[in-house]
Tab-separated table of C-alpha atoms and ligand atoms in Angstrom:
chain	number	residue	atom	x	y	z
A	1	UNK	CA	122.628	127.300	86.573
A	2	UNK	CA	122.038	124.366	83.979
A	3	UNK	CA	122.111	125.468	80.266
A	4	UNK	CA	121.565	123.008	77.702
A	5	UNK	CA	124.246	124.393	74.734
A	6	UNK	CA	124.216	122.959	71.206
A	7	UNK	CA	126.606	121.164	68.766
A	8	UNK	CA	127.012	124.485	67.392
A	9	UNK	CA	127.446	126.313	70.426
A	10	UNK	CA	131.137	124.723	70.390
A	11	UNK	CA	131.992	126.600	67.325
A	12	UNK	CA	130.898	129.675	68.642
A	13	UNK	CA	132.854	129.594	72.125
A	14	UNK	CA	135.800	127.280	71.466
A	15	UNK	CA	137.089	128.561	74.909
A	16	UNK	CA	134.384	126.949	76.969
A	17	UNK	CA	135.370	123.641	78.609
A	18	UNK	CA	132.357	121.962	77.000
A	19	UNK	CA	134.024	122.774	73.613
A	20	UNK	CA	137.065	120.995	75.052
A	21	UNK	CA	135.221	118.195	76.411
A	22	UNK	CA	133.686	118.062	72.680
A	23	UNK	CA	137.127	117.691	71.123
A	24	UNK	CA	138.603	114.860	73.363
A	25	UNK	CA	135.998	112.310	72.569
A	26	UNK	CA	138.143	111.446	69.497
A	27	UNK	CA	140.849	110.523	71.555
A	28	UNK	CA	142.961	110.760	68.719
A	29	UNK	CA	146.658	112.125	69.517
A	30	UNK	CA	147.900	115.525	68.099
A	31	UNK	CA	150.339	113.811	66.109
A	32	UNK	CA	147.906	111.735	64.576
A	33	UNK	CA	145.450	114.756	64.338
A	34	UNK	CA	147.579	116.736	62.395
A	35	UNK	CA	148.549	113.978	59.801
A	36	UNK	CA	145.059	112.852	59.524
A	37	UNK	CA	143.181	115.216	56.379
A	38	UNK	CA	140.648	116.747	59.055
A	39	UNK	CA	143.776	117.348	60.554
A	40	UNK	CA	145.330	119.179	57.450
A	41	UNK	CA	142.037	121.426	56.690
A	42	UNK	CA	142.359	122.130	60.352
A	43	UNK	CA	145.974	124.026	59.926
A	44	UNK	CA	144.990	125.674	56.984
A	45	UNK	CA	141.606	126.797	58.655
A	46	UNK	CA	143.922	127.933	62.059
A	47	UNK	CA	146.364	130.073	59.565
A	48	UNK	CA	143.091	132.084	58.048
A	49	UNK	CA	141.702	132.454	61.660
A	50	UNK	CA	144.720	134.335	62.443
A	51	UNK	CA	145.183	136.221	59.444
A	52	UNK	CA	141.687	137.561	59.513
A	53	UNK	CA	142.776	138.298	63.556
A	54	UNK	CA	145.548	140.688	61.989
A	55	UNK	CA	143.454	142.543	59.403
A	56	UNK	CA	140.699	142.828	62.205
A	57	UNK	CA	139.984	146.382	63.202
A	58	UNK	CA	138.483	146.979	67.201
A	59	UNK	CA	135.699	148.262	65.200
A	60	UNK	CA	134.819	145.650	62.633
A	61	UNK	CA	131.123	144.557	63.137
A	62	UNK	CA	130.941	141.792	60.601
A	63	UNK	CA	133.010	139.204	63.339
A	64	UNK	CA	129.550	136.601	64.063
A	65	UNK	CA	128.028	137.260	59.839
A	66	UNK	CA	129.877	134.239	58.641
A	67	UNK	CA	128.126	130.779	58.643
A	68	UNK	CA	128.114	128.654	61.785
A	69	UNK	CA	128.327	125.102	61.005
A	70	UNK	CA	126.367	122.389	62.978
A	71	UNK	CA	127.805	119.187	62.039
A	72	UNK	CA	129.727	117.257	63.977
A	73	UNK	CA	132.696	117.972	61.530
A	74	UNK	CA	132.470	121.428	61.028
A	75	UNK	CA	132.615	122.146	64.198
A	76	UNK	CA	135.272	119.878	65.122
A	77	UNK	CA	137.104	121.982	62.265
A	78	UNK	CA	136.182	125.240	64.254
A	79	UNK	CA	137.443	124.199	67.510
A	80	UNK	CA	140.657	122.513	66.380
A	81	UNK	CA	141.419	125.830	64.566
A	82	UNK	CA	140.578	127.790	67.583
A	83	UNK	CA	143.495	126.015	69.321
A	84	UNK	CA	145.901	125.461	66.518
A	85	UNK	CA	145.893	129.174	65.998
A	86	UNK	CA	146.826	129.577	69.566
A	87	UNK	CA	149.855	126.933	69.081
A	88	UNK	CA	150.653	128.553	66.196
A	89	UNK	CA	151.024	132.050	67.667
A	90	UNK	CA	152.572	130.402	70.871
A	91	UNK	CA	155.173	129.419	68.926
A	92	UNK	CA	155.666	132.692	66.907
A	93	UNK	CA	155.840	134.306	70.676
A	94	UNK	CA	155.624	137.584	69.356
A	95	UNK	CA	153.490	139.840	71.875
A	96	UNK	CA	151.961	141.711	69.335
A	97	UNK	CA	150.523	138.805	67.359
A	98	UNK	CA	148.773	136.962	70.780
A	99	UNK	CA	147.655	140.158	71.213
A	100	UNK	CA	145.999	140.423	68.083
A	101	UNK	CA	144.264	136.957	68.059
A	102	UNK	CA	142.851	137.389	72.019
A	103	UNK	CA	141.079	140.634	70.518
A	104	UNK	CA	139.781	139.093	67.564
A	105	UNK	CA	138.579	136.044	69.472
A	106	UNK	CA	137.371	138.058	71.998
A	107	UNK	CA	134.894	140.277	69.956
A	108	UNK	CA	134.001	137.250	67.552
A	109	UNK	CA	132.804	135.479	71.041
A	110	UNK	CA	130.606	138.764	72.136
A	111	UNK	CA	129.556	139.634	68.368
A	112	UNK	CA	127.820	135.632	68.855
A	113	UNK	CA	126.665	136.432	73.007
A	114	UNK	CA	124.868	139.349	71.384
A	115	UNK	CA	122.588	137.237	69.545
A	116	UNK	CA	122.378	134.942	72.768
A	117	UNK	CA	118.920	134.438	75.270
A	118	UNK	CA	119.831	136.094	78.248
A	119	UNK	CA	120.286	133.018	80.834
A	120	UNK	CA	122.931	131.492	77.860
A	121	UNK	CA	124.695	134.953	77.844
A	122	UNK	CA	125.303	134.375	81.792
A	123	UNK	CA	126.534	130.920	82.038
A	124	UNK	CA	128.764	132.066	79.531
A	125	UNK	CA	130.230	135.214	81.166
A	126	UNK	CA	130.085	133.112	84.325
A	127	UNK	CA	132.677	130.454	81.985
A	128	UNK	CA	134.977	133.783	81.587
A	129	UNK	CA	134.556	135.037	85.897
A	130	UNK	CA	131.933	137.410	84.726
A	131	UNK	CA	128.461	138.475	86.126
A	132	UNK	CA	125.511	140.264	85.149
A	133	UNK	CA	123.930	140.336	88.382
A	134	UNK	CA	126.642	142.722	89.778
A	135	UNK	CA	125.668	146.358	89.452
A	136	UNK	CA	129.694	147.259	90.729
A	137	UNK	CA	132.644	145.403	90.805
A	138	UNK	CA	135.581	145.033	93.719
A	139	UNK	CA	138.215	147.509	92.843
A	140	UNK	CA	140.486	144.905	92.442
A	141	UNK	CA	138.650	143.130	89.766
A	142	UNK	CA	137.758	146.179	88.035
A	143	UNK	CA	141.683	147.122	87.803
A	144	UNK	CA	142.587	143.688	86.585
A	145	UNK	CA	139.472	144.011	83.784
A	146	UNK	CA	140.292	148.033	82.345
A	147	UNK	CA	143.685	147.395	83.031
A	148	UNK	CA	143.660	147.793	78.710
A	149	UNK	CA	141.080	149.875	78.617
A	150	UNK	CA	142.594	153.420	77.114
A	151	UNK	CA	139.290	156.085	77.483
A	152	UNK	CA	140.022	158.194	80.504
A	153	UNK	CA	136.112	157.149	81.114
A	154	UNK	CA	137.620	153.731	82.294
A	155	UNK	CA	140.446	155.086	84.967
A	156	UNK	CA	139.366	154.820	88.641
A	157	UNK	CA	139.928	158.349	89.735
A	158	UNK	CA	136.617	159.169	87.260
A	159	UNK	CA	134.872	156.114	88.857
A	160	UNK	CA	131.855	156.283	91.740
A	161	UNK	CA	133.818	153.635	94.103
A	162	UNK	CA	131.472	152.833	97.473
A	163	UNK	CA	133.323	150.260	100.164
A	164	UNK	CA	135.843	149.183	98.028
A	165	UNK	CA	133.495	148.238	94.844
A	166	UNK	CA	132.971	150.339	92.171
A	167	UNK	CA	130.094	150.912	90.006
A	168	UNK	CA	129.196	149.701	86.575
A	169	UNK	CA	125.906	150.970	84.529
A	170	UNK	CA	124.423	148.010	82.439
A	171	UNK	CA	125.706	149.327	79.285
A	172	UNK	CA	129.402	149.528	80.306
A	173	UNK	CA	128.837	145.894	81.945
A	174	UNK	CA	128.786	145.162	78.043
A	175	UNK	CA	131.996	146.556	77.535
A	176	UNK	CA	133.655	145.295	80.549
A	177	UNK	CA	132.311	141.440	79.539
A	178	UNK	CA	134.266	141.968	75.677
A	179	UNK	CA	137.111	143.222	77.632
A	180	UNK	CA	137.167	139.989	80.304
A	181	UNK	CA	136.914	137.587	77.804
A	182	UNK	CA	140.427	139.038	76.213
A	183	UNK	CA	142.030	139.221	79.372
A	184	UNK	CA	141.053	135.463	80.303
A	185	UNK	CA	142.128	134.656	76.740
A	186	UNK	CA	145.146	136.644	76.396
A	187	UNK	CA	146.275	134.925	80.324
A	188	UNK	CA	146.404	131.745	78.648
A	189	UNK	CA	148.747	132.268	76.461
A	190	UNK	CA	151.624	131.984	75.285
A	191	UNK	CA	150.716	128.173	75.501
A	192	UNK	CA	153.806	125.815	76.419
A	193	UNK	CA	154.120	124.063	72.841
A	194	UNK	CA	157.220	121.309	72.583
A	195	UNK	CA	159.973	122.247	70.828
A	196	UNK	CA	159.406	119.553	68.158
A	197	UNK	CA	155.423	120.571	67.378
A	198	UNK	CA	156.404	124.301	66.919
A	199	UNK	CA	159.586	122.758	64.607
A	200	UNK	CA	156.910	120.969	62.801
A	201	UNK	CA	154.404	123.932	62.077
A	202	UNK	CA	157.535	126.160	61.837
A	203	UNK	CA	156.007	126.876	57.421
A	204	UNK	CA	152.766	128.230	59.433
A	205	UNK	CA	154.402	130.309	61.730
A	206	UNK	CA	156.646	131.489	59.172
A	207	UNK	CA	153.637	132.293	56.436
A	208	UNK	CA	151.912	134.427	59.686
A	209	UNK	CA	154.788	136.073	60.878
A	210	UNK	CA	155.475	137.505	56.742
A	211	UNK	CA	151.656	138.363	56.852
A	212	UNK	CA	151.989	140.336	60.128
A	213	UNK	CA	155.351	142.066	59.086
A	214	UNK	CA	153.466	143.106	56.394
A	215	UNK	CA	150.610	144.554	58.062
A	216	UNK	CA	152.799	146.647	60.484
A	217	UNK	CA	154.342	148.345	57.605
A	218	UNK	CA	151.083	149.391	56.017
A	219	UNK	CA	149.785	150.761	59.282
A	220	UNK	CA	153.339	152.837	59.591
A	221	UNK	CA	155.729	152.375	56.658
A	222	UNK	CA	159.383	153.689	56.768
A	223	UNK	CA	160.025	155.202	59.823
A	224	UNK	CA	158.836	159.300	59.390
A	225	UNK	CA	160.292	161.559	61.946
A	226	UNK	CA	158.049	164.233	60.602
A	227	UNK	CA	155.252	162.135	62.235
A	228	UNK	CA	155.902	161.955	65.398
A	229	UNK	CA	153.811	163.421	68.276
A	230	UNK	CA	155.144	166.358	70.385
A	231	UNK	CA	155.820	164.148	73.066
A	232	UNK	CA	158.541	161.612	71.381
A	233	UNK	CA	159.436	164.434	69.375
A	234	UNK	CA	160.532	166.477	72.629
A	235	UNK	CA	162.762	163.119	73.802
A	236	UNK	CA	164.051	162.074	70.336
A	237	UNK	CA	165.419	166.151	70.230
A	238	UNK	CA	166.529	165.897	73.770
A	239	UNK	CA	168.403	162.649	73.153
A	240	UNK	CA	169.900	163.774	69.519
A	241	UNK	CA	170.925	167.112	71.159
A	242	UNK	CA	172.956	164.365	73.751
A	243	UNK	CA	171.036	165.443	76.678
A	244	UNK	CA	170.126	163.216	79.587
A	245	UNK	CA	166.834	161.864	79.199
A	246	UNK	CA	164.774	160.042	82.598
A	247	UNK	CA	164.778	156.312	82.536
A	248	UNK	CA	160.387	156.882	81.475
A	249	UNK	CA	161.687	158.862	78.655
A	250	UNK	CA	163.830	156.439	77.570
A	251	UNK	CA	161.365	153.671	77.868
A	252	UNK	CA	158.614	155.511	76.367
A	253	UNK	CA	160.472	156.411	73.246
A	254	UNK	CA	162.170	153.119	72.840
A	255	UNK	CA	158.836	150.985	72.902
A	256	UNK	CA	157.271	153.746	70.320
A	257	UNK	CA	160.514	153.434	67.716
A	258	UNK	CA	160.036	149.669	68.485
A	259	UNK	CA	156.211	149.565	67.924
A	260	UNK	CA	156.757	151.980	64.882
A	261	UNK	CA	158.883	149.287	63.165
A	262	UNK	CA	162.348	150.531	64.049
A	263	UNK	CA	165.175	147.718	64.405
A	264	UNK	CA	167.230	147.565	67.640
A	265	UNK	CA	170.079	148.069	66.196
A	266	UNK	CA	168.579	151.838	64.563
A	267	UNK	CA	167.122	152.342	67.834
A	268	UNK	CA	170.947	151.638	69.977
A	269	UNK	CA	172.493	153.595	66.977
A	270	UNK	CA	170.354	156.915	68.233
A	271	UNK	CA	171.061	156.430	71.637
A	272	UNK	CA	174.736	156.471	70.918
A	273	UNK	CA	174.198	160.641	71.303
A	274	UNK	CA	173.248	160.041	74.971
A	275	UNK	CA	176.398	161.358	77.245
A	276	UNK	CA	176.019	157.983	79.271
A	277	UNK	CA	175.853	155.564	76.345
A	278	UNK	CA	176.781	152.180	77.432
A	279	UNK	CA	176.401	149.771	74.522
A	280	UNK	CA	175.857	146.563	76.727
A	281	UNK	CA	173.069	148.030	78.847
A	282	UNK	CA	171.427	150.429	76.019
A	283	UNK	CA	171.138	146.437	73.746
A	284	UNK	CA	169.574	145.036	77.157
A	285	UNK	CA	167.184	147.280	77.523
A	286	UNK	CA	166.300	148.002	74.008
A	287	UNK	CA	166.176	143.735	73.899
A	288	UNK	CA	164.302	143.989	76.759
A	289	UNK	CA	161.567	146.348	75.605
A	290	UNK	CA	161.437	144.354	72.029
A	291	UNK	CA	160.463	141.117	74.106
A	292	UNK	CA	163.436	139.300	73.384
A	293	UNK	CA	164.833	139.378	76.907
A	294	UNK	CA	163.918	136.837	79.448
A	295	UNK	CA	160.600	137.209	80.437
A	296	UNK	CA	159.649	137.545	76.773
A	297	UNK	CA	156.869	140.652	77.592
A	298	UNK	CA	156.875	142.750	74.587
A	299	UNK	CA	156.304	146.269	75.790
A	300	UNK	CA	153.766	149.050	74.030
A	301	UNK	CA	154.552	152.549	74.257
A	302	UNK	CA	152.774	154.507	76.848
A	303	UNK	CA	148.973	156.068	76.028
A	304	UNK	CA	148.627	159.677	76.340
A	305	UNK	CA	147.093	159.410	79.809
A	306	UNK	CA	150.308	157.244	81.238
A	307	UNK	CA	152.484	160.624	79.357
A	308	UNK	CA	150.701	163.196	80.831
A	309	UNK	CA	150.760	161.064	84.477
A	310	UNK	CA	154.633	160.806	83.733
A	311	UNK	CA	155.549	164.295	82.866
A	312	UNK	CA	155.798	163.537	79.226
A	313	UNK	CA	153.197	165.242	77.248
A	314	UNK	CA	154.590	168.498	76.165
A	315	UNK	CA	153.518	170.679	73.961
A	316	UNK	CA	150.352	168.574	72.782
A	317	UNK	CA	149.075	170.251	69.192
A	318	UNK	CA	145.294	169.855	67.406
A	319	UNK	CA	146.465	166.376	66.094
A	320	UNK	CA	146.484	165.000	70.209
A	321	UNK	CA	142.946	166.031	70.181
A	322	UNK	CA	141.450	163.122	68.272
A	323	UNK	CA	143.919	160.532	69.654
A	324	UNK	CA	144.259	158.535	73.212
A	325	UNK	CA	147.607	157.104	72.153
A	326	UNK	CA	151.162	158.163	70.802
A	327	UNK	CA	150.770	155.225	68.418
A	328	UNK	CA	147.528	156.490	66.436
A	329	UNK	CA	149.024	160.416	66.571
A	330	UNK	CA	151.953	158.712	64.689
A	331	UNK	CA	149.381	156.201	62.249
A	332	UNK	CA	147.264	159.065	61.501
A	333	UNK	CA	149.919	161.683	60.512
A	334	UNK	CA	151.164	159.100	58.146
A	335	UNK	CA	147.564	158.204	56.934
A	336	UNK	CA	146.949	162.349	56.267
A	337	UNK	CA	150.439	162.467	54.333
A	338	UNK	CA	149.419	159.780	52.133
A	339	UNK	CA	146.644	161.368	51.411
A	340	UNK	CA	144.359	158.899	53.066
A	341	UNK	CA	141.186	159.962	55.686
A	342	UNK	CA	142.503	159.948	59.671
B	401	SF4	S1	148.474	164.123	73.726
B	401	SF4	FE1	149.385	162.122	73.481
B	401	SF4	S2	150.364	162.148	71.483
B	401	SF4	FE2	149.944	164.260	72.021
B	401	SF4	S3	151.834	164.983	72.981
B	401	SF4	FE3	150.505	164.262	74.624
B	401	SF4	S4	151.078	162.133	74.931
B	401	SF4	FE4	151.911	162.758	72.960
């Protein structure tokens, strides 16, 4: 399929390879990009990208409203911050933070294919291993795509799956194209940056890191026991009452304190009431979930539907009702007790 895309078409999809393409004809070196005053504007403009990535909500619908630009400079300004804000959160390396970026990219992208003519919007799926034309998808592919995906809507035991493919109404194809341009993204990274380039833009990463550390306290503040869902309440009990707990328990309730905000060092300090506390292995595998051991994976705490598939959802109350996830029980408790809407 041949599609002609425009100048500004770069600015809209800085993934594509044509946007890439776009970029090298300056042959200009990275050093010599980032000294130059494009260069400069560029860092700056990479640094909002990602801050408006963290105060971007899954829901926000105003992602394509701002101004495109056309010129050959604006859009070089576009693209360049479209991959220094992936430098600069490959050198922050904190899961959470990619992971915030590759779904703010990710719905900018399909906020702009919205607005595209139909044989545009395919080449450029096709550009992220997606297609229109299929009315199912190979199991395999469809695991690898809702792998994220939280609604119990998504999970292949409430799928129609015929000879190893399962099937996909037009509308959810939609969804499933948003959700394949994140995972393509979010595979890429963490880019490999050198050493020196991340010691150089070390102010940047610094100024986003304060900006995100911010923005998980507002979402959950001191750490409120109070809070908690039934579920991590039943383990935290079990654990302070210096009961065994099963290794999922464990891991479950260590990647919610961690997610919540909790240090490791609070987090080893509670399992010090287990009956088989080892310090050495309880710091590994608190490290471990944090994403500071070595494969660098930060780990999420388990939705609802991985609980109840584990044996950990107990005692669910009216709160569990409106969530999918531990995390949002815990957000909107908080939210209620400061007297904001859930
Ligand atoms: S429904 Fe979710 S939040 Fe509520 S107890 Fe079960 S796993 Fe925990």
């Amino acid at each position: 399929m041949r599609v002609s895309l425009e100048t500004r078409d770069f600015a809209k999809y800085p993934f594509l390879k044509e946007s890439q393409q776009f970029m090298l004809q300056s042959h200009e070196s990275v050093d010599a990009f980032l000294r130059s005053s494009a260069g400069k504007v560029a860092i700056r403009y990479a640094v909002d990208r990602v801050q408006r990535a963290l105060s971007h909500t899954a829901q926000a619908t105003d992602t394509a409203s701002s101004p495109v630009p056309s010129d050959n400079l604006g859009v070089r300004l576009e693209v360049s911050s479209y991959a220094l804000a992936r430098v600069l959160v490959s050198c922050g390396n904190e899961r959470a933070l990619i992971d915030r970026l590759t779904r703010y990219e990710a719905q900018r992208a399909y906020a702009f294919l919205e607005t595209e003519d139909e044989t545009k919007r395919s080449y450029i799926a096709a550009q992220v291993g997606f297609s229109f034309e299929e009315s199912s998808l190979p199991v395999t592919r469809y695991i690898e795509i809702t792998a994220g995906m939280k609604e119990e809507r998504w999970r292949l035991v409430n799928r129609e799956v015929h000879e190893g493919r399962v099937r996909v109404e037009p509308l959810e194809a939609e969804e499933l194209l948003k959700e394949q341009i994140r995972v393509t993204l979010l595979s890429q990274l963490p880019l490999e940056v050198p050493q020196s380039l991340c010691e150089e833009l070390a102010p940047y990463v610094s100024r986003i890191q304060e900006t995100f550390q911010q923005k998980v306290l507002e979402d959950f503040g001191e750490v409120d026991e109070s809070c908690f869902p039934p579920c991590m309440q039943a383990i935290f009990s079990a654990l302070s009452g210096g009961l065994n707990i099963t290794h999922s328990g464990r891991f479950a309730l260590t990647a919610f304190l961690h997610n919540i905000g909790m240090d490791s060092s609070q987090i080893i300090s509670l399992y010090c009431r287990a009956p088989d506390f080892d310090v050495g292995k309880t710091q590994y595998q608190v490290e471990h979930i944090a994403g500071r051991g070595g494969t660098g994976t930060e780990y999420t705490a388990p939705s609802c539907a991985a609980m109840r598939t584990l044996g950990l959802c107990v005692r669910p109350d009216a709160y569990c009702e409106k969530v999918n996830h531990p995390l949002n029980y815990y957000r909107n408790r908080k939210k209620g007790k400061r007297g904001k809407p859930s």
